[in-house]
Coordinates of C-alpha atoms in Angstrom, one line a residue:
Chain L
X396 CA 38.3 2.9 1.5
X397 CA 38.1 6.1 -0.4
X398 CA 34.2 7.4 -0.7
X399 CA 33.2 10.0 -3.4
X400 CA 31.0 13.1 -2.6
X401 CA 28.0 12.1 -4.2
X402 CA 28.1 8.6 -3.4
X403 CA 28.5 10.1 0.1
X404 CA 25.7 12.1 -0.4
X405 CA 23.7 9.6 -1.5
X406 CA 24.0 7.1 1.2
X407 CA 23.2 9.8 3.6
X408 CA 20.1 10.8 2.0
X409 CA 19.2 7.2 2.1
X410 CA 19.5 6.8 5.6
X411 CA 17.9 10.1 6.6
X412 CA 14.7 9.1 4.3
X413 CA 14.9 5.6 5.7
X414 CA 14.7 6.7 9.7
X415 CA 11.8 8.5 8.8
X416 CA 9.9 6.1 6.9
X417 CA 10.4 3.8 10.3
X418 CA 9.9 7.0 12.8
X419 CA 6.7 7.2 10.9
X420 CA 5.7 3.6 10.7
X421 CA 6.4 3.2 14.4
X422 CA 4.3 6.5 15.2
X423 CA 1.1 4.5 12.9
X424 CA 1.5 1.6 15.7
X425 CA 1.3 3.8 18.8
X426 CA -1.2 6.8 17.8
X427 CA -5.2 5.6 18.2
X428 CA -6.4 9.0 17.0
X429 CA -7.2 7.7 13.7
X430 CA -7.2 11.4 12.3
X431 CA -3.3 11.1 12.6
X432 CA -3.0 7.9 11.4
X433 CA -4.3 8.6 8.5
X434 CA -1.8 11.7 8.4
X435 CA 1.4 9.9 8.8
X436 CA 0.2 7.7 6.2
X437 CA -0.1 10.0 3.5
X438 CA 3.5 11.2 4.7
X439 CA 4.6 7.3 4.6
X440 CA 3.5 7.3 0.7
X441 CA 5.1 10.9 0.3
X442 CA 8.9 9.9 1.8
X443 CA 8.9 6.4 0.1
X444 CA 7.4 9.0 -3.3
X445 CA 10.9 10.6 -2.2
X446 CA 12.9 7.1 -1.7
X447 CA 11.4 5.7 -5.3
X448 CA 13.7 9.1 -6.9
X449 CA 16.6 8.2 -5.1
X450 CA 16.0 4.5 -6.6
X451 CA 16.1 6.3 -10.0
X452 CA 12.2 5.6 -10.3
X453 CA 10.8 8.9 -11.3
X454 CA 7.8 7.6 -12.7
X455 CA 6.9 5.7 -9.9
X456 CA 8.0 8.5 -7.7
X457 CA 5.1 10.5 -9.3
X458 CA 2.5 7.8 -9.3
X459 CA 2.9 7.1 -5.7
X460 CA 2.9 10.9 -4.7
X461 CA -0.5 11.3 -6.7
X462 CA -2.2 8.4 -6.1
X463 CA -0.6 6.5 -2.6
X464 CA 0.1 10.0 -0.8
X465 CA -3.1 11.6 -2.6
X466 CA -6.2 9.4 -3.4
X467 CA -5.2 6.7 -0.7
X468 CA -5.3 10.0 2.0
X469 CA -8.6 11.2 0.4
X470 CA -10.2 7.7 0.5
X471 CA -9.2 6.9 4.4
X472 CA -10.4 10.3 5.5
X473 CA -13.6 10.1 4.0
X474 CA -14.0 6.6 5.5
X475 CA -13.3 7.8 8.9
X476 CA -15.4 11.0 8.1
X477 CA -18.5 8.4 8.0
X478 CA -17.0 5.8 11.0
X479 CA -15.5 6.7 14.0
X480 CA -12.4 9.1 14.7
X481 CA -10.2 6.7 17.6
X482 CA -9.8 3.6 18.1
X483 CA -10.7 1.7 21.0
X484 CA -7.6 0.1 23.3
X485 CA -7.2 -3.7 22.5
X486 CA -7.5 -6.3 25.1
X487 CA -5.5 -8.7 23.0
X488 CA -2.7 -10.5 23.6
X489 CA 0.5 -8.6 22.0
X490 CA 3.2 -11.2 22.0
X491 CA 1.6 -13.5 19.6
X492 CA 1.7 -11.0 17.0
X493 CA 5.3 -10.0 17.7
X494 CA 6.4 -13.2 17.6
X495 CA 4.4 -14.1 13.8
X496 CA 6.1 -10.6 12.6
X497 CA 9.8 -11.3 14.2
X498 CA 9.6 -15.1 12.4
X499 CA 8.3 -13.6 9.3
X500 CA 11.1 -11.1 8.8
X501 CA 13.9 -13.6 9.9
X502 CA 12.2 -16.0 7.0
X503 CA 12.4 -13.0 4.9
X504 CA 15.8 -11.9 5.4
X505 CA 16.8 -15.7 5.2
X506 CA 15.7 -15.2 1.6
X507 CA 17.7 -11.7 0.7
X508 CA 20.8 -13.9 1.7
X509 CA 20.6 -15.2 -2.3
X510 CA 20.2 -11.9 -3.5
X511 CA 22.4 -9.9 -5.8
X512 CA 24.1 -7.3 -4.1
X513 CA 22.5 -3.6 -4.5
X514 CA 23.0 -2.0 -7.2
X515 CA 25.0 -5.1 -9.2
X516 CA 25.0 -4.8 -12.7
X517 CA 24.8 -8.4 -13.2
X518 CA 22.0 -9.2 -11.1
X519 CA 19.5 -11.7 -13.0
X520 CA 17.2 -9.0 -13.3
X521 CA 19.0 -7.0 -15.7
X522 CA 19.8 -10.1 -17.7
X523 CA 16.8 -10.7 -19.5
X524 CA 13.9 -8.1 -21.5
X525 CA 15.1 -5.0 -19.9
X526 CA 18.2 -4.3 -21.1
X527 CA 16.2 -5.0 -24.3
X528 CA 13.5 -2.6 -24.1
X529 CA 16.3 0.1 -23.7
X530 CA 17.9 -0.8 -26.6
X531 CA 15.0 -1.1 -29.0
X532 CA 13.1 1.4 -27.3
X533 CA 14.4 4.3 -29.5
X534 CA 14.2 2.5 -32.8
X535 CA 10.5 0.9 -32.3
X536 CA 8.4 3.9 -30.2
X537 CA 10.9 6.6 -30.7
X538 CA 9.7 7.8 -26.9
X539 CA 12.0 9.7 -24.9
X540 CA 10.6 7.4 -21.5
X541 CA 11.0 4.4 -22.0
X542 CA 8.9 3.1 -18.9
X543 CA 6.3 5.3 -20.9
X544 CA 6.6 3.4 -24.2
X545 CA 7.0 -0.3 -22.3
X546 CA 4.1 0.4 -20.3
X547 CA 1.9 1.8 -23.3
X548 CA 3.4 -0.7 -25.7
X549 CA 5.5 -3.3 -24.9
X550 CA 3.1 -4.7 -22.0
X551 CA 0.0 -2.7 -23.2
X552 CA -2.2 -5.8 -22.3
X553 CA -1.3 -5.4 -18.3
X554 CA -2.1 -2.3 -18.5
X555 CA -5.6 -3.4 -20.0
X556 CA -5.6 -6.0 -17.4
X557 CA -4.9 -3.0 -14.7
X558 CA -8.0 -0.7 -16.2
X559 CA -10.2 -4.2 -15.6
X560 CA -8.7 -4.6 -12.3
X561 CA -9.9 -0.8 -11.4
X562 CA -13.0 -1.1 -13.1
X563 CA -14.3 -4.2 -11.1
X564 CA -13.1 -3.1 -8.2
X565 CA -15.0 0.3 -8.6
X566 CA -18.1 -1.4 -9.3
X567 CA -17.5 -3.2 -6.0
X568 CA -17.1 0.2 -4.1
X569 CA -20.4 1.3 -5.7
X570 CA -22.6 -2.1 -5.3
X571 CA -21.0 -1.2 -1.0
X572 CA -21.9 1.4 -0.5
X573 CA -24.8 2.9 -2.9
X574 CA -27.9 3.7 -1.5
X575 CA -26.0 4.5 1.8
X576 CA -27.8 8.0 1.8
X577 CA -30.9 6.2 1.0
X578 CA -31.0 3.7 3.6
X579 CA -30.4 6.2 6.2
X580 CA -33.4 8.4 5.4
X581 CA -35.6 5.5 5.4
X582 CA -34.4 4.7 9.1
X583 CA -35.0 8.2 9.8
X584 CA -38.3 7.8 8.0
X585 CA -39.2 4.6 10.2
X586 CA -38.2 6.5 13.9
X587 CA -40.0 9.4 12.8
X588 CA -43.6 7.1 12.2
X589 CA -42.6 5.0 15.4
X590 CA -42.4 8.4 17.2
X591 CA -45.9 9.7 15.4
X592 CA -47.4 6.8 16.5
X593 CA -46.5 6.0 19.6
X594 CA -47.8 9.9 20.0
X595 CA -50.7 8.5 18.9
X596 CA -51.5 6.1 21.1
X597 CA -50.8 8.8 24.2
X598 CA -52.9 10.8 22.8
X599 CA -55.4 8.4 22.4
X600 CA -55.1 6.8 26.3
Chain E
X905 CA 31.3 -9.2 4.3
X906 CA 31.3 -5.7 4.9
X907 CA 30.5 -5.7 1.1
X908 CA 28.0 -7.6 1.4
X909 CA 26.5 -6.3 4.5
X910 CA 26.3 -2.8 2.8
X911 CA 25.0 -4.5 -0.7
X912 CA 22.3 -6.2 1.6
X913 CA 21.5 -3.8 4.1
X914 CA 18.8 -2.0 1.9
X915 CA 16.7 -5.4 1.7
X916 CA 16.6 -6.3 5.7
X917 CA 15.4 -2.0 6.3
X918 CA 12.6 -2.7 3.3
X919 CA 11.6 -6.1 5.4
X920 CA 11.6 -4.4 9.0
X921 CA 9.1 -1.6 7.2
X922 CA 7.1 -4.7 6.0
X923 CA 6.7 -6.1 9.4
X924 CA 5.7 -3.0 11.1
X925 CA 3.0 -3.3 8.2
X926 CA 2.3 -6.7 9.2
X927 CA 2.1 -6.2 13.1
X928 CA -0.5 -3.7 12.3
X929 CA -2.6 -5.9 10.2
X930 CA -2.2 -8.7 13.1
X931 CA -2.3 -7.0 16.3
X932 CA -4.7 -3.5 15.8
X933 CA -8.5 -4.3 15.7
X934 CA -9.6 -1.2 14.1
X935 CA -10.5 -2.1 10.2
X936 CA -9.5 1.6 9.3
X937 CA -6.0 0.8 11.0
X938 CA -5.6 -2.2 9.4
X939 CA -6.1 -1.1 6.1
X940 CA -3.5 1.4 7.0
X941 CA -1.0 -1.3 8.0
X942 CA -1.8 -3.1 4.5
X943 CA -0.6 -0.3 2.6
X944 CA 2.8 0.1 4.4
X945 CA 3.8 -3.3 3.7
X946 CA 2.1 -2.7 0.2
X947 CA 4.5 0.2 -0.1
X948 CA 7.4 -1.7 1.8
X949 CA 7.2 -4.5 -1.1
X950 CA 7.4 -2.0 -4.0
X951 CA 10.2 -0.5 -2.2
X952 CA 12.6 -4.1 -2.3
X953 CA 11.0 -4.7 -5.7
X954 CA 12.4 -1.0 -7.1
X955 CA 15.3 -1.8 -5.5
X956 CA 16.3 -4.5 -7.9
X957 CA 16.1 -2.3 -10.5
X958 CA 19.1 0.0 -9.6
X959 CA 22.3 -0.3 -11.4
X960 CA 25.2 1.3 -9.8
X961 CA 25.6 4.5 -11.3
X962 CA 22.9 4.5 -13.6
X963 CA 19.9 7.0 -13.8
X964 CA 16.5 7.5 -14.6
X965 CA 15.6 5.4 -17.9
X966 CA 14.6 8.4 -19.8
X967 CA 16.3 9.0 -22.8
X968 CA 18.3 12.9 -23.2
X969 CA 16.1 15.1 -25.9
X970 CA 17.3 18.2 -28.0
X971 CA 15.3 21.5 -27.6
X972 CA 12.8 20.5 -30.2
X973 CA 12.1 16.8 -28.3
X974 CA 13.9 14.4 -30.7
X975 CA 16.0 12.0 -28.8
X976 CA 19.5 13.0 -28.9
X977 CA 21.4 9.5 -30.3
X978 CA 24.9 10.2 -29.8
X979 CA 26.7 9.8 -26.8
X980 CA 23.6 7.4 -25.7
X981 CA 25.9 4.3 -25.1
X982 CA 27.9 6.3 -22.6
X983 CA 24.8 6.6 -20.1
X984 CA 23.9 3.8 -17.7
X985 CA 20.5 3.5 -17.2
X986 CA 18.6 1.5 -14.7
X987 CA 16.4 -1.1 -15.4
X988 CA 13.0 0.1 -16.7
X989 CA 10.9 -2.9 -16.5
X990 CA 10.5 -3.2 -12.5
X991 CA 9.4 0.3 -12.6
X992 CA 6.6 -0.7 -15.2
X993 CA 5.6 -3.6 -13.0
X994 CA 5.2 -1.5 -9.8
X995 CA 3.3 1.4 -11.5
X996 CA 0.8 -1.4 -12.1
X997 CA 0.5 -2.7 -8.8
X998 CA 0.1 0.6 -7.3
X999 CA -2.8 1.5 -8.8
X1000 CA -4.2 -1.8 -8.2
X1001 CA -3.4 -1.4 -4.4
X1002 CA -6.0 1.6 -4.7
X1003 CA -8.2 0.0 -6.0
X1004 CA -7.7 -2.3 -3.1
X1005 CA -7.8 0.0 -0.6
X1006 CA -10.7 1.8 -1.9
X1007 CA -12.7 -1.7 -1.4
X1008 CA -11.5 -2.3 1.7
X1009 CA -12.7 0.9 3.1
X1010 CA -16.3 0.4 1.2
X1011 CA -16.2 -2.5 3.4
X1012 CA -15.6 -0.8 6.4
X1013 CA -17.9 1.9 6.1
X1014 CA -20.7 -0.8 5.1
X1015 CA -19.7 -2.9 8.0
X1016 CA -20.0 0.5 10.4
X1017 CA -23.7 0.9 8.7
X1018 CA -24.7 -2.6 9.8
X1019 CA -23.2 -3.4 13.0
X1020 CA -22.3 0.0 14.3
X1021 CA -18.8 -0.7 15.2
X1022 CA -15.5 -0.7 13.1
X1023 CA -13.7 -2.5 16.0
X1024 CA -12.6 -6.6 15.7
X1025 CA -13.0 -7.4 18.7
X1026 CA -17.0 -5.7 19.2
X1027 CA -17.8 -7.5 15.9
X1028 CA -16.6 -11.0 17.1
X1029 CA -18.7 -10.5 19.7
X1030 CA -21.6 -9.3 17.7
X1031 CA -21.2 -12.9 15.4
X1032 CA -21.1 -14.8 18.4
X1033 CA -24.2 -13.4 20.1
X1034 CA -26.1 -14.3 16.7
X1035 CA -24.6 -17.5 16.6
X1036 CA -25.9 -18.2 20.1
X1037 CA -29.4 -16.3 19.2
X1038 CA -29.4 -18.4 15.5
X1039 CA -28.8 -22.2 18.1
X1040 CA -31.4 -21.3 19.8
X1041 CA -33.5 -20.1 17.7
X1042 CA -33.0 -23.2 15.0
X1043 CA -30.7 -25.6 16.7
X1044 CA -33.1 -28.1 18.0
X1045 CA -34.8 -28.1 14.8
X1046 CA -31.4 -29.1 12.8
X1047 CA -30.8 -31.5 15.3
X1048 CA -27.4 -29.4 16.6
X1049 CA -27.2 -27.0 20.0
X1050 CA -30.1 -26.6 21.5

């Protein structure tokens, strides 16, 4: 079997991104310093930013890098800023878990048996709208990208759906934790009487 | 078979990264941990789902433009391109994950306010310590534990 350059090139690319991507996943299971947990994360999000290229998904590439290997990193640190930094050992059982994830995955892989192969050209997936979008992208939105013009036009209303998703879900975060400052300055406010008066009552004895 | 195992190969490294995902949800009791595990078999999932998109060959679905930006037309049938819509798709669910995530750790830092712990198995025993408190308190009453 004869193998050209780039293909060559390819596949080993592929590899070396996926052996980090489970170097990195494994290291998130061992470490308890949450500090570094959070870390490899962000580097998680940043190799699979680097996998989505390979995949020919710049677009996604980009959106992952910002927003998985950024905002998600900025997020999680602030959230351990204002918990705790380690986490404690667990007592638990480990083998139950193992034996859900090993059952799981051998259900899962049962399932990429029917898949096309990767990479097919006539895989069911490239049967339908998307070979259709490409075609009529040029004529109907005249944008260079079509993701761009698909996911501005063609499927505009999930994108609506998406800015509702975010929306409700930000006025969750807020209704969490708002008044977080405030509640803590009224328990300060409350030790700080208790402490007057039980002064007080010294005092007076 | 070997052609299969190659074509294949991709999908069972996407489903190990998923489980690693999934162990952490299951087996870690810190909440910040778990929401950590979430997002790498968030990621892991739009990894197998880009994956469908790729055509042997193909590139990026972005159409070549002249210096001045008009989409150059000739030559365009020549060019495989992969298949835009998956890429749509998972741009969505990306930013909906954050959103996610973003909830999930309100969560956390509001459950930290209230019990003082981010830890499973110190809040389990925080619930059942009410619980017990709550039965005795108001059991007899209801006519359950006294």
């Amino acid at each position: 079997m004869e193998i050209s350059f780039p293909v060559f090139i390819e596949t080993s690319i592929n590899i070396i991104l996926f052996a980090m991507l489970v170097a990195t996943a494994f290291a998130i299971t061992r470490i308890d310093r949450l500090f570094a947990v959070v870390m490899l994360s962000g580097v998680f999000s940043m190799l699979s930013a680097l996998l989505f290229v390979t995949l020919d998904a710049v677009d996604v590439a980009i959106t992952e890098a910002a927003v998985g290997a950024g905002v998600s990193t900025v997020l999680m640190l602030s959230t351990i800023a204002l918990t705790e930094r380690s986490e404690q050992k667990s007592h638990r059982p480990e083998l139950i878990p193992l034996l859900v994830c090993f059952v799981t995955g051998a259900a899962l892989i049962y399932g990429t048996l029917d898949f096309p192969n990767f990479g097919d050209p006539s895989a069911p997936a490239h049967a339908h709208v998307g070979g259709d979008y490409l075609v009529r992208s040029i004529k109907e939105i005249d944008v260079p990208n079509v993701v761009t013009s698909i996911l501005a036009s063609y499927r505009g209303f999930d994108t609506l759906g998406e800015v509702a998703v975010v929306f409700t879900a930000g006025i969750g975060v807020l209704m969490l934790i708002s008044g977080l400052g405030r509640r803590r300055s009224d328990e300060d406010a409350a030790l700080v009487e208790e402490t007057i008066e039980n002064q007080g009552i010294e005092e007076d004895a | 078979m070997l052609d299969f195992i190659a074509g294949h190969a991709n999908y069972w490294l996407f489903i190990v990264l998923m489980m690693t995902g999934l162990y952490i949800v299951v087996a870690k009791g810190n909440l910040v941990k778990k929401i950590v595990g979430l997002n790498i078999f968030q990621t892991a999932v739009f990894m197998l789902y880009i994956s469908s998109a790729k055509v042997a060959g193909g590139t990026a679905p972005i159409f070549p433009t002249d210096s001045k930006g008009y989409i150059k037309t000739d030559g365009i049938d020549q060019i495989i391109y992969s298949n835009p819509l998956p890429h749509v798709l998972i741009l969505t669910a990306i930013v909906v994950g954050v959103a996610t995530t973003a909830l999930g750790l309100a969560l956390t830092v509001r459950i930290r306010e209230e019990f003082g712990t981010i830890e499973e198995e110190n809040l389990v025993e925080i619930e059942q310590s009410l619980t017990r408190a709550d039965n005795k308190a108001h059991g007899e009453a209801m006519g359950g534990m006294a």
